[in-house]
Amino acid sequence: MNPLFEALWYILPAYFANASPVIFKGKTPMDFGKEFIDGKRLLGDGKTWRGFFGGLLTGIFISIIQYHITPNFYGSFAVALKLGFALSLGALIGDLIGSFVKRRVGMERGYPAVGLDQWGFLIAALIFAYPIKTLSTGQVLFLLAVTPFIHWFANVFAYKMGWKSVPW
Ligand code: CTP
Ligand code: MG
Ligand code: K
C-alpha cells in the first residue's frame, strides 16, 4: 500500500467517529446541562450521549469492514477491532476536550474554533491508537496536513445534506 494512502486507511474510523454524531444527534447532553465553576456549560448541547455512542459504533463498524478488505494490514481481526475502538474513542474524547476548551474561552456551541476543531480529535485518536498500531512520523505529518481539508469538505457536505445548520 502507498504510505500516504495507508495513513488515510488507518485513520478512517476516527474520521467516521468524528463525523457521524451529526446524524445520530440525540437530546440528552453529555454534561446533563451542568455548568462548570465559571458559570458556563461544561460541554454544551452539541455533545450528546446518542451522538457519542453512535460515533463509537460507527467507527468500530468501519474497522470491521476495513479488516475484511485488507486483513493483512491489521494482521488479525482483534487488532483491527482494537484499533477501530481506540481511534473512535480517541476521536470522540478529543472532540469533548475541544468543546470543554471552547466553553471555557466563551465560544458558544457550534462556534468554529480553527485548529481545535480539525486537529483535536485527530491528535487524541492518534494518541489512543498508538499502543495498538503506529504510523511513521511522515504519515502523522501527512494526516495533520490533510485532515483540516477533509474536515472542511465533510462539514460542507453535511450542511448541504441538511444534517447541520452551519457549513463548519
Ligand atoms: N454531536 C452529538 N454528540 C457528540 C458530538 C456531536 O450529538 N458527541 C452532534 C451535535 O448535534 C453537534 C453536531 O453533531 O451539534 C456537530 O458536532 P460538532 O461540530 O462537534 O459540535 P458543535 O455543535 O460545533 O459544538 P461545539 O461548539 O461544542 O464543538
Ligand atoms: Mg462544530
Ligand atoms: K468539534
Tab-separated table of C-alpha atoms and ligand atoms in Angstrom:
chain	number	residue	atom	x	y	z
A	1	MET	CA	0.000	0.000	0.000
A	2	ASN	CA	1.179	3.541	-0.732
A	3	PRO	CA	2.257	5.023	2.653
A	4	LEU	CA	0.037	8.098	2.269
A	5	PHE	CA	-2.999	6.003	1.355
A	6	GLU	CA	-2.082	3.685	4.244
A	7	ALA	CA	-2.226	6.659	6.659
A	8	LEU	CA	-5.723	7.587	5.440
A	9	TRP	CA	-6.847	3.955	5.642
A	10	TYR	CA	-5.511	3.744	9.198
A	11	ILE	CA	-7.304	6.891	10.411
A	12	LEU	CA	-10.655	6.225	8.681
A	13	PRO	CA	-12.535	5.029	11.830
A	14	ALA	CA	-11.566	8.289	13.582
A	15	TYR	CA	-12.972	10.334	10.708
A	16	PHE	CA	-16.240	8.396	10.803
A	17	ALA	CA	-16.474	8.588	14.604
A	18	ASN	CA	-15.983	12.365	14.408
A	19	ALA	CA	-18.406	12.968	11.537
A	20	SER	CA	-21.287	10.568	12.244
A	21	PRO	CA	-22.633	12.074	15.531
A	22	VAL	CA	-24.243	14.823	13.432
A	23	ILE	CA	-26.572	12.109	12.066
A	24	PHE	CA	-27.149	10.373	15.413
A	25	LYS	CA	-27.530	13.553	17.432
A	26	GLY	CA	-29.642	12.947	20.486
A	27	LYS	CA	-31.322	15.030	23.129
A	28	THR	CA	-29.570	14.274	26.406
A	29	PRO	CA	-26.359	16.309	26.569
A	30	MET	CA	-23.298	14.514	27.962
A	31	ASP	CA	-22.899	17.215	30.619
A	32	PHE	CA	-26.626	16.849	31.556
A	33	GLY	CA	-26.925	20.632	31.236
A	34	LYS	CA	-24.459	21.208	34.070
A	35	GLU	CA	-22.222	24.258	34.350
A	36	PHE	CA	-18.546	24.469	35.239
A	37	ILE	CA	-17.253	26.704	38.094
A	38	ASP	CA	-17.092	29.630	35.634
A	39	GLY	CA	-20.882	29.507	35.230
A	40	LYS	CA	-20.631	28.379	31.603
A	41	ARG	CA	-21.734	24.979	30.327
A	42	LEU	CA	-19.328	22.121	30.929
A	43	LEU	CA	-19.561	20.881	27.305
A	44	GLY	CA	-22.750	22.302	25.807
A	45	ASP	CA	-25.759	20.956	23.933
A	46	GLY	CA	-23.649	19.943	20.899
A	47	LYS	CA	-22.295	16.865	22.716
A	48	THR	CA	-24.957	14.210	23.312
A	49	TRP	CA	-24.812	10.624	24.591
A	50	ARG	CA	-26.523	9.333	21.480
A	51	GLY	CA	-24.005	11.147	19.272
A	52	PHE	CA	-21.141	9.754	21.329
A	53	PHE	CA	-22.210	6.102	21.214
A	54	GLY	CA	-23.443	6.391	17.620
A	55	GLY	CA	-19.999	7.702	16.658
A	56	LEU	CA	-18.242	4.950	18.610
A	57	LEU	CA	-20.272	2.176	16.973
A	58	THR	CA	-19.879	3.719	13.508
A	59	GLY	CA	-16.081	3.869	13.876
A	60	ILE	CA	-15.932	0.244	15.058
A	61	PHE	CA	-18.220	-0.831	12.207
A	62	ILE	CA	-15.877	0.856	9.706
A	63	SER	CA	-12.889	-1.017	11.147
A	64	ILE	CA	-14.736	-4.338	10.722
A	65	ILE	CA	-15.340	-3.557	7.040
A	66	GLN	CA	-11.696	-2.466	6.697
A	67	TYR	CA	-10.471	-5.766	8.160
A	68	HIS	CA	-12.413	-7.710	5.554
A	69	ILE	CA	-10.923	-5.617	2.730
A	70	THR	CA	-7.294	-5.573	3.983
A	71	PRO	CA	-6.793	-8.341	6.592
A	72	ASN	CA	-3.009	-8.274	6.081
A	73	PHE	CA	-2.814	-4.603	7.020
A	74	TYR	CA	-4.112	-5.456	10.504
A	75	GLY	CA	-2.673	-8.947	10.934
A	76	SER	CA	-5.663	-10.140	12.950
A	77	PHE	CA	-9.320	-9.289	13.474
A	78	ALA	CA	-8.606	-8.463	17.127
A	79	VAL	CA	-6.062	-5.808	16.129
A	80	ALA	CA	-8.478	-4.252	13.629
A	81	LEU	CA	-11.238	-4.160	16.241
A	82	LYS	CA	-8.996	-2.745	18.979
A	83	LEU	CA	-7.642	-0.140	16.579
A	84	GLY	CA	-11.159	0.858	15.469
A	85	PHE	CA	-12.252	1.152	19.089
A	86	ALA	CA	-9.187	3.178	20.166
A	87	LEU	CA	-9.312	5.534	17.166
A	88	SER	CA	-13.048	6.158	17.595
A	89	LEU	CA	-12.928	6.619	21.365
A	90	GLY	CA	-9.911	8.911	20.994
A	91	ALA	CA	-11.613	10.992	18.299
A	92	LEU	CA	-14.767	11.404	20.405
A	93	ILE	CA	-12.890	12.248	23.612
A	94	GLY	CA	-10.658	14.681	21.710
A	95	ASP	CA	-13.835	16.363	20.438
A	96	LEU	CA	-15.193	16.588	24.019
A	97	ILE	CA	-11.940	18.167	25.217
A	98	GLY	CA	-12.277	20.656	22.360
A	99	SER	CA	-15.813	21.585	23.447
A	100	PHE	CA	-14.674	21.919	27.067
A	101	VAL	CA	-11.916	24.352	25.979
A	102	LYS	CA	-14.296	26.273	23.677
A	103	ARG	CA	-16.794	26.778	26.510
A	104	ARG	CA	-14.030	27.988	28.849
A	105	VAL	CA	-12.969	30.735	26.432
A	106	GLY	CA	-16.602	31.739	25.914
A	107	MET	CA	-17.279	30.269	22.471
A	108	GLU	CA	-20.929	29.300	22.023
A	109	ARG	CA	-21.969	25.820	20.892
A	110	GLY	CA	-21.263	25.475	17.160
A	111	TYR	CA	-18.768	28.344	17.022
A	112	PRO	CA	-15.816	27.349	14.808
A	113	ALA	CA	-12.503	27.017	16.668
A	114	VAL	CA	-9.930	26.900	13.887
A	115	GLY	CA	-7.269	24.331	14.725
A	116	LEU	CA	-9.030	22.799	17.701
A	117	ASP	CA	-11.967	21.515	15.620
A	118	GLN	CA	-9.708	19.990	12.956
A	119	TRP	CA	-6.751	18.678	14.966
A	120	GLY	CA	-8.131	17.975	18.448
A	121	PHE	CA	-9.947	14.793	17.509
A	122	LEU	CA	-7.109	13.673	15.227
A	123	ILE	CA	-4.338	14.078	17.813
A	124	ALA	CA	-6.389	12.339	20.528
A	125	ALA	CA	-7.210	9.457	18.126
A	126	LEU	CA	-3.518	9.035	17.242
A	127	ILE	CA	-2.546	9.005	20.937
A	128	PHE	CA	-5.245	6.438	21.840
A	129	ALA	CA	-4.283	4.177	18.908
A	130	TYR	CA	-0.521	4.455	19.459
A	131	PRO	CA	-0.208	1.361	21.711
A	132	ILE	CA	-2.002	-0.834	19.143
A	133	LYS	CA	-0.506	0.137	15.794
A	134	THR	CA	1.694	3.079	14.857
A	135	LEU	CA	2.289	5.263	11.837
A	136	SER	CA	5.606	6.764	10.737
A	137	THR	CA	6.338	10.394	11.606
A	138	GLY	CA	5.896	11.294	7.949
A	139	GLN	CA	2.482	9.650	7.881
A	140	VAL	CA	1.409	11.564	11.013
A	141	LEU	CA	2.573	14.853	9.459
A	142	PHE	CA	0.662	13.987	6.295
A	143	LEU	CA	-2.550	13.430	8.328
A	144	LEU	CA	-2.024	16.717	10.192
A	145	ALA	CA	-1.719	18.458	6.806
A	146	VAL	CA	-4.712	16.914	5.026
A	147	THR	CA	-7.227	16.496	7.882
A	148	PRO	CA	-8.316	20.185	8.003
A	149	PHE	CA	-9.275	19.963	4.305
A	150	ILE	CA	-11.122	16.670	4.765
A	151	HIS	CA	-12.848	18.061	7.870
A	152	TRP	CA	-13.917	21.165	5.945
A	153	PHE	CA	-15.169	19.092	2.996
A	154	ALA	CA	-17.118	16.705	5.279
A	155	ASN	CA	-18.786	19.617	7.074
A	156	VAL	CA	-19.817	21.355	3.850
A	157	PHE	CA	-21.228	18.014	2.691
A	158	ALA	CA	-23.182	17.557	5.960
A	159	TYR	CA	-24.501	21.103	5.617
A	160	LYS	CA	-25.624	20.541	2.010
A	161	MET	CA	-27.330	17.325	3.120
A	162	GLY	CA	-29.274	19.324	5.683
A	163	TRP	CA	-27.715	17.458	8.628
A	164	LYS	CA	-26.275	20.566	10.223
A	165	SER	CA	-27.232	24.222	10.213
A	166	VAL	CA	-23.738	25.664	9.620
A	167	PRO	CA	-21.162	24.585	6.975
A	168	TRP	CA	-18.321	24.254	9.617
B	1	CTP	N1	-22.981	15.704	18.125
B	1	CTP	C1	-23.593	14.959	19.141
B	1	CTP	N2	-22.822	14.321	20.065
B	1	CTP	C2	-21.472	14.380	20.033
B	1	CTP	C3	-20.839	15.119	19.019
B	1	CTP	C4	-21.630	15.791	18.086
B	1	CTP	O1	-24.816	14.869	19.202
B	1	CTP	N3	-20.755	13.713	20.977
B	1	CTP	C5	-23.849	16.356	17.116
B	1	CTP	C6	-24.468	17.661	17.642
B	1	CTP	O2	-25.749	17.808	17.068
B	1	CTP	C7	-23.496	18.709	17.107
B	1	CTP	C8	-23.140	18.138	15.744
B	1	CTP	O3	-23.088	16.718	15.949
B	1	CTP	O4	-24.071	19.993	17.025
B	1	CTP	C9	-21.836	18.644	15.162
B	1	CTP	O5	-20.737	18.310	16.005
B	1	CTP	P1	-19.668	19.395	16.446
B	1	CTP	O6	-19.349	20.319	15.324
B	1	CTP	O7	-18.545	18.664	17.088
B	1	CTP	O8	-20.446	20.183	17.624
B	1	CTP	P2	-20.819	21.727	17.762
B	1	CTP	O9	-22.303	21.864	17.646
B	1	CTP	O10	-19.957	22.557	16.881
B	1	CTP	O11	-20.475	22.053	19.290
B	1	CTP	P3	-19.084	22.553	19.925
B	1	CTP	O12	-19.070	24.044	19.777
B	1	CTP	O13	-19.183	22.113	21.339
B	1	CTP	O14	-17.971	21.882	19.194
B	2	MG	MG	-18.792	22.366	15.240
B	3	K	K	-15.959	19.520	17.002
